[in-house]
C-alpha cells in the first residue's frame, strides 16, 4: 500500500539515489532512541523504494529501550501498547552512501509516526521539531552546530582493566601518555584514520572542519560547520559519531564516546553553538556596532540559566556523565555565563558580530543531540518570552567564584529527581518524550545501583 509520506520524503529521491549509486548493495535504516543510539535494520537494495512508498513497520518498543537495548516497561511503550507496530518513514535528505564498506552500503535516517501519520511523540526528532516549530511561529529560525569530542583507545585494556590511549595507526607507535593538547605533530600518527573520517563525512554531506588534539591522552575534537537548520546540525552529530566509530574500528582502534573514560583527565563534551535568525536571515543575537549585548541574547541566557538545573539530566544522562564535572576540568559546575571564558556554562565566543551565538557547554558527548537541541531551544524561548535577566557576567574563574543563579544538581540521582518533577522539561520535550526519557534513566539508575563494582571490593572487602 502506498501512503503519503508524512516526513516529506519522496520516491523520486530513492530512485535517483539508486541510479546514481549502482554499487550500493544494502542500506542501514536508522532510528534514534532516547539514548541517541541508532536502532533499525539493514535492508537490501531492492527494498529501499518500498520504504519511501509505504514506510516500514517497526515495533513501538524500539523507543522504550535502555542503554543496553532492553525493554523499560515504565515507559508505557511495551506491553501497555501491546508492543504493536508503528510506521517509520525516511527523513528527506538523509539517504547517504557510507565510506569504506564492503560490500558498499548506504544509510538513511528514519522517524516514527502513528499509523495515521501523526508524529510518534516519544521520538527525539519530533521533540526537537516541536521547538523549531515554536520559533517558526515567532518568525525565528534556530541555527547551530555541535562540537564532537572523543577518545581513540586501544582495543585491549591494561593489566588493571583500565582503558588506554590507542597506538598510532600510522606506524603502531605507543601513545606518550601525555596530554599533548593542541599538538599538531601528535595528530600525524592518526592521519590515515582521520583521512577516512573526513572522506566519510564528505560522502555524507557533512562539513567536518578542524581536528584538534584535546586535553587528555588519546582525546580529539572535531568541529562541524554551522548549519542554518538546527535539525541538520543534530543529524550531522549523530551521523559523524557513527562515521568515527566505524572508521576507528576499520583501523584497529576503539572510538570512545563516554563522557569520562579516564579518571585523571578531562572528559568529552558536546558543546552546542546556537543562534537565531529572523525571516530576513539576520542574526537576532548580533548587537549593533558600538552597542552592548542585545536584550534577545541576554534574555536567552537568562532562560538557559533558569532552566539548567531541571534540564541537567538531558545534558548528563548517565552515571559516567557526572564524573566529567569537576573543578578546573573544562566542564561547568554552575550556571555561570561569560564572554570568551571557558570556565562558564554559557559562553559568548569572541568573533565577528555577524556570527554572534551562545556556546552551551554542559552537555557530554554521551548525550542525545536531538534532546539537547529541544531543551536548549525551549530554555532560550522561555527566557525571551519572560524577559529573564541573566544576572552578572562572570569575568574571572567560574570554578572559584560562587555566581548568583539557580543551582544545578551535583549528582545523577538528584538530576533524575529534578527532571521527573520538572514542568519545564515536560513542556520542552513533550509529555510522552519526557516520560520515556526519565523512565529509561530511572531504569538505568536502578541497574547501576544494584551492581557491585570493583570499587566496592577495593574499598570494603578487607576493611569493613
XYZ file of C-alpha atoms in Angstrom:
464
model
C 0.000 0.000 0.000
C 1.333 3.423 -0.966
C 0.774 6.263 1.503
C 1.692 9.907 1.544
C 4.981 10.124 3.431
C 4.413 12.396 6.478
C 8.103 13.277 6.678
C 8.071 14.751 3.170
C 10.454 12.200 1.641
C 9.742 11.245 -1.985
C 10.090 8.067 -4.010
C 11.984 10.112 -6.589
C 14.753 10.730 -4.028
C 15.259 6.995 -3.512
C 15.153 6.208 -7.219
C 17.637 8.964 -8.054
C 19.997 7.725 -5.334
C 19.916 4.157 -6.638
C 20.524 5.368 -10.189
C 23.500 7.439 -9.023
C 24.940 4.594 -6.901
C 24.648 1.276 -8.745
C 27.351 -0.117 -6.451
C 25.201 0.082 -3.308
C 24.034 -3.374 -2.226
C 22.455 -2.669 1.163
C 21.164 0.209 3.270
C 21.233 0.754 7.047
C 17.860 2.174 8.108
C 18.436 4.012 11.391
C 16.019 5.337 14.013
C 17.454 7.145 17.067
C 16.045 6.324 20.513
C 16.003 8.414 23.697
C 19.625 7.430 24.390
C 20.686 8.755 20.983
C 21.505 5.201 19.905
C 20.760 4.298 16.288
C 18.496 1.270 16.047
C 16.986 -0.308 12.980
C 17.811 -2.837 10.261
C 19.982 -3.471 7.230
C 17.857 -3.856 4.126
C 18.782 -4.938 0.625
C 18.920 -2.555 -2.292
C 15.636 -3.700 -3.823
C 13.749 -2.892 -0.581
C 14.618 0.810 -0.473
C 11.945 2.235 -2.760
C 9.155 0.450 -0.871
C 10.157 2.272 2.342
C 9.724 5.604 0.564
C 6.357 4.435 -0.778
C 4.858 2.849 2.326
C 7.227 3.293 5.255
C 8.420 0.367 7.357
C 6.624 -1.203 10.296
C 8.770 -1.119 13.435
C 7.734 -2.116 16.983
C 6.861 0.849 19.181
C 9.045 -0.695 21.893
C 12.183 0.344 19.991
C 11.793 3.798 21.573
C 11.412 2.327 25.065
C 14.798 0.619 25.314
C 17.520 1.247 27.854
C 21.195 1.787 27.062
C 21.664 -2.000 26.772
C 18.749 -2.409 24.360
C 16.443 -3.977 26.927
C 12.782 -3.070 27.433
C 11.864 -0.455 30.030
C 8.239 -1.219 30.820
C 7.773 2.026 32.762
C 7.955 3.974 29.500
C 4.479 2.690 28.679
C 5.735 1.713 25.224
C 5.957 -2.036 25.698
C 3.020 -4.181 26.846
C 0.828 -1.175 27.695
C 0.691 -0.729 23.915
C 0.703 -4.465 23.159
C 4.150 -3.907 21.609
C 2.374 -3.097 18.367
C 3.967 -1.791 15.201
C 4.047 1.827 14.129
C 5.362 3.089 10.815
C 8.831 4.531 10.341
C 9.394 6.861 7.402
C 12.654 8.066 5.826
C 13.821 11.612 6.524
C 14.325 13.722 3.389
C 17.959 14.354 2.561
C 19.385 11.727 4.932
C 19.991 8.938 2.382
C 23.781 8.884 2.016
C 26.463 6.416 0.889
C 28.787 5.042 3.554
C 32.557 5.241 3.145
C 34.860 2.230 3.307
C 32.212 -0.514 3.489
C 32.385 -3.968 1.910
C 30.054 -4.633 0.207
C 29.135 -0.984 -0.458
C 26.313 0.245 1.773
C 24.346 3.402 2.424
C 22.286 4.677 5.350
C 19.070 6.603 5.800
C 17.556 8.085 8.944
C 14.001 7.257 9.937
C 11.442 8.872 12.198
C 8.491 7.104 13.781
C 4.860 8.004 13.104
C 1.489 6.728 14.222
C -0.319 4.595 11.651
C -2.466 7.590 10.721
C 0.606 9.719 10.003
C 0.770 11.737 13.238
C 4.249 12.116 14.774
C 5.014 9.492 17.423
C 5.870 11.827 20.266
C 8.429 9.612 22.036
C 10.704 10.027 19.022
C 13.518 12.518 19.869
C 13.436 14.072 16.393
C 9.829 15.113 16.911
C 10.731 16.703 20.266
C 13.292 18.915 18.551
C 10.923 19.685 15.694
C 8.280 20.936 18.172
C 10.703 23.571 19.422
C 11.806 24.521 15.908
C 8.119 24.995 15.045
C 7.596 27.149 18.155
C 10.300 29.532 16.952
C 8.924 29.485 13.407
C 5.601 30.719 14.789
C 7.510 33.780 16.033
C 9.300 34.338 12.732
C 12.591 32.933 14.020
C 14.800 30.063 12.884
C 17.370 28.385 15.171
C 20.792 27.745 13.647
C 23.716 25.942 15.209
C 26.467 23.371 15.331
C 27.727 20.761 17.774
C 31.343 20.024 18.657
C 32.407 16.381 18.788
C 34.995 15.313 21.378
C 36.048 11.686 21.617
C 38.835 9.322 22.648
C 40.725 6.840 20.497
C 41.546 3.875 22.695
C 43.400 0.598 22.441
C 41.123 -2.385 21.861
C 42.666 -4.106 24.884
C 42.682 -2.717 28.408
C 45.775 -2.596 30.595
C 46.672 -5.062 33.365
C 44.437 -3.188 35.816
C 41.455 -3.269 33.481
C 41.781 0.425 32.633
C 41.382 1.815 29.144
C 44.443 3.282 27.499
C 45.113 5.552 24.514
C 45.420 3.806 21.169
C 48.724 3.342 19.394
C 49.226 5.431 16.294
C 47.527 3.782 13.342
C 50.291 5.129 11.053
C 53.153 3.053 12.461
C 51.957 1.461 15.706
C 53.904 3.879 17.899
C 52.762 3.753 21.517
C 50.989 6.798 22.947
C 53.195 9.083 25.003
C 50.595 9.087 27.770
C 50.875 12.871 27.864
C 48.120 15.371 27.282
C 49.628 16.740 24.029
C 46.936 19.451 23.883
C 46.905 21.258 20.509
C 49.983 19.337 19.346
C 49.959 19.226 15.546
C 52.683 16.586 15.342
C 50.684 14.367 17.682
C 47.852 14.303 15.136
C 50.093 12.884 12.413
C 50.127 9.375 13.835
C 46.363 9.143 13.343
C 46.235 10.772 9.895
C 45.206 7.621 7.983
C 42.190 7.286 10.290
C 41.387 10.996 10.166
C 41.551 10.887 6.365
C 38.920 8.162 6.329
C 36.757 10.118 8.789
C 36.891 13.170 6.526
C 36.150 11.030 3.471
C 33.146 9.513 5.231
C 31.935 12.948 6.256
C 32.258 14.246 2.711
C 30.204 11.348 1.337
C 27.565 12.108 3.951
C 27.449 15.789 3.045
C 28.858 16.821 6.428
C 31.241 19.759 6.529
C 33.671 18.409 9.104
C 36.335 21.008 9.811
C 39.197 21.382 12.285
C 40.753 18.388 14.059
C 42.354 19.139 17.441
C 44.414 17.109 19.887
C 42.410 17.762 23.038
C 43.017 17.972 26.778
C 43.732 14.311 27.580
C 45.892 11.484 26.185
C 44.098 9.977 23.212
C 41.409 12.692 23.144
C 40.454 14.609 19.999
C 37.933 17.211 18.919
C 36.325 17.600 15.511
C 34.418 20.777 14.748
C 31.427 20.952 12.431
C 30.284 23.665 10.059
C 27.482 25.879 11.331
C 24.056 24.920 9.978
C 21.142 27.244 9.354
C 18.893 24.253 10.134
C 19.419 23.098 13.723
C 17.867 19.694 12.941
C 20.552 19.167 10.340
C 23.154 20.103 12.953
C 21.856 17.291 15.194
C 21.804 14.895 12.235
C 25.429 15.823 11.488
C 26.466 14.964 15.028
C 24.839 11.530 15.260
C 25.995 10.627 11.773
C 29.564 11.759 12.449
C 29.725 9.702 15.642
C 28.823 6.683 13.576
C 31.451 7.515 10.967
C 34.158 7.941 13.597
C 33.214 4.671 15.278
C 33.180 2.716 12.006
C 36.448 4.115 10.679
C 38.231 3.673 14.008
C 37.195 0.032 14.030
C 38.461 -0.378 10.462
C 41.859 0.929 11.620
C 42.029 -1.405 14.622
C 41.243 1.052 17.437
C 38.181 1.930 19.520
C 36.375 5.264 19.301
C 35.016 6.071 22.746
C 32.106 8.445 23.356
C 31.896 8.062 27.118
C 31.804 11.424 28.856
C 34.655 10.446 31.204
C 36.609 7.312 30.235
C 39.888 8.184 32.011
C 39.633 9.250 35.631
C 42.648 11.561 35.867
C 41.924 13.643 32.767
C 39.217 15.841 31.275
C 36.132 14.245 29.801
C 34.470 14.739 26.435
C 31.837 17.382 25.860
C 29.295 18.117 23.149
C 29.229 21.895 23.128
C 26.239 23.309 21.275
C 26.608 26.641 19.471
C 23.236 28.243 18.788
C 21.853 31.464 17.351
C 18.540 32.710 15.967
C 17.766 34.132 12.541
C 14.781 36.256 11.573
C 12.798 35.845 8.352
C 15.329 38.007 6.514
C 18.249 35.814 7.626
C 19.574 38.309 10.172
C 21.150 37.035 13.376
C 18.947 38.476 16.139
C 21.653 37.809 18.740
C 24.041 40.192 16.937
C 24.487 43.605 18.527
C 24.919 46.784 16.537
C 28.445 48.129 16.265
C 29.421 50.094 19.346
C 26.407 48.938 21.365
C 26.097 46.391 24.134
C 24.576 42.934 24.048
C 21.071 42.704 22.640
C 18.190 42.079 25.006
C 17.467 38.943 22.968
C 20.776 37.251 23.714
C 20.713 38.326 27.372
C 17.178 37.037 27.898
C 18.101 33.820 26.096
C 20.978 33.325 28.543
C 18.646 34.165 31.415
C 16.239 31.435 30.298
C 19.020 28.891 29.932
C 20.307 29.674 33.413
C 16.827 29.497 34.938
C 16.080 26.073 33.415
C 19.518 24.445 33.546
C 19.127 22.663 36.869
C 15.992 20.756 35.903
C 17.459 20.066 32.440
C 20.791 18.604 33.532
C 19.634 15.012 33.068
C 19.318 15.700 29.326
C 22.854 17.107 29.238
C 24.328 14.414 31.530
C 22.095 11.341 31.166
C 24.296 8.548 32.537
C 26.239 7.808 35.719
C 29.527 8.262 33.888
C 28.323 11.672 32.651
C 28.595 13.045 36.184
C 32.247 12.082 36.534
C 33.015 14.776 33.955
C 32.057 17.647 36.277
C 34.973 18.724 38.418
C 36.812 21.964 39.106
C 39.381 23.039 36.502
C 38.139 20.291 34.154
C 36.715 22.452 31.348
C 33.254 21.177 32.272
C 30.988 23.730 34.001
C 29.932 23.293 37.628
C 27.488 26.210 37.816
C 25.098 28.156 35.580
C 27.601 30.992 35.152
C 27.784 32.888 31.873
C 30.561 34.958 30.390
C 32.339 36.207 27.308
C 35.366 34.376 25.896
C 35.543 32.352 29.119
C 35.772 28.552 29.127
C 35.082 28.135 32.835
C 31.405 29.060 32.417
C 28.371 27.040 31.326
C 27.121 29.605 28.812
C 29.805 31.316 26.786
C 29.555 34.093 24.225
C 32.584 33.433 21.980
C 34.682 36.252 20.611
C 34.487 36.810 16.875
C 32.624 38.526 14.080
C 29.440 40.128 15.380
C 27.529 38.564 12.477
C 28.328 35.157 13.979
C 27.167 36.100 17.481
C 25.974 32.985 19.304
C 25.729 31.215 22.624
C 28.001 28.254 23.292
C 26.116 25.892 25.592
C 28.820 23.864 27.371
C 27.240 21.494 29.941
C 26.447 18.528 27.659
C 28.661 15.482 27.451
C 29.332 13.659 24.194
C 27.211 10.793 25.543
C 24.023 12.892 25.403
C 21.331 12.847 22.701
C 21.763 15.922 20.431
C 18.082 15.976 19.450
C 17.063 16.268 23.102
C 19.852 18.761 23.827
C 18.587 20.880 20.964
C 14.969 20.662 22.110
C 15.828 21.543 25.709
C 18.215 24.389 24.893
C 15.771 25.948 22.431
C 12.948 25.694 24.972
C 15.165 27.397 27.570
C 16.006 30.191 25.150
C 12.347 30.711 24.292
C 11.428 30.690 27.986
C 13.968 33.429 28.632
C 12.922 35.579 25.681
C 9.196 35.317 26.370
C 9.630 36.106 30.072
C 12.450 38.648 29.622
C 14.606 36.864 32.181
C 17.635 38.796 33.432
C 20.739 36.580 33.168
C 22.412 38.211 36.172
C 26.000 39.435 36.246
C 28.569 38.149 33.790
C 31.408 36.059 35.202
C 34.672 37.689 34.178
C 37.108 35.513 36.138
C 37.304 31.860 37.085
C 33.792 30.442 37.463
C 35.247 27.470 39.340
C 36.481 29.764 42.116
C 33.601 32.217 42.157
C 30.142 31.496 43.508
C 27.942 33.201 40.922
C 24.413 34.079 41.836
C 21.963 31.951 39.945
C 19.935 28.769 40.125
C 21.889 25.778 41.439
C 22.419 22.661 39.382
C 22.233 19.117 40.783
C 25.509 17.632 41.928
C 24.799 14.000 41.191
C 22.853 11.700 38.899
C 20.158 10.788 41.434
C 19.343 14.436 42.108
C 19.263 15.178 38.388
C 16.770 12.363 37.806
C 14.509 13.638 40.589
C 14.609 17.206 39.262
C 13.886 16.072 35.708
C 10.987 13.823 36.699
C 9.294 16.692 38.559
C 10.077 19.435 36.040
C 7.127 21.085 34.346
C 9.589 22.926 32.120
C 11.152 19.686 30.861
C 7.730 18.169 30.238
C 6.925 21.177 28.081
C 10.323 21.202 26.369
C 10.293 17.526 25.384
C 6.552 16.896 25.314
C 4.891 14.708 27.934
C 5.427 11.424 26.077
C 9.105 12.051 25.359
C 9.589 13.266 28.942
C 8.006 10.106 30.366
C 10.036 7.872 28.053
C 13.331 9.631 28.716
C 13.007 9.792 32.506
C 11.759 6.203 32.767
C 14.770 4.963 30.796
C 17.112 6.977 33.010
C 15.460 5.623 36.176
C 15.814 2.051 34.894
C 19.487 2.678 34.165
C 19.982 4.112 37.652
C 18.364 1.022 39.177
C 20.627 -1.243 37.119
C 23.740 0.590 38.292
C 22.570 0.791 41.917
C 22.184 -2.975 42.234
C 25.543 -3.724 40.578
C 28.520 -4.493 42.842
C 31.527 -2.758 41.301
C 35.254 -3.322 41.737
C 35.362 -0.090 43.737
C 33.172 -1.745 46.386
C 35.617 -4.613 46.733
C 38.670 -2.342 46.693
C 37.287 -0.162 49.471
C 35.376 -2.576 51.656
C 36.225 -6.250 51.096
C 39.116 -6.454 53.532
C 38.489 -3.351 55.639
C 34.947 -3.400 56.970
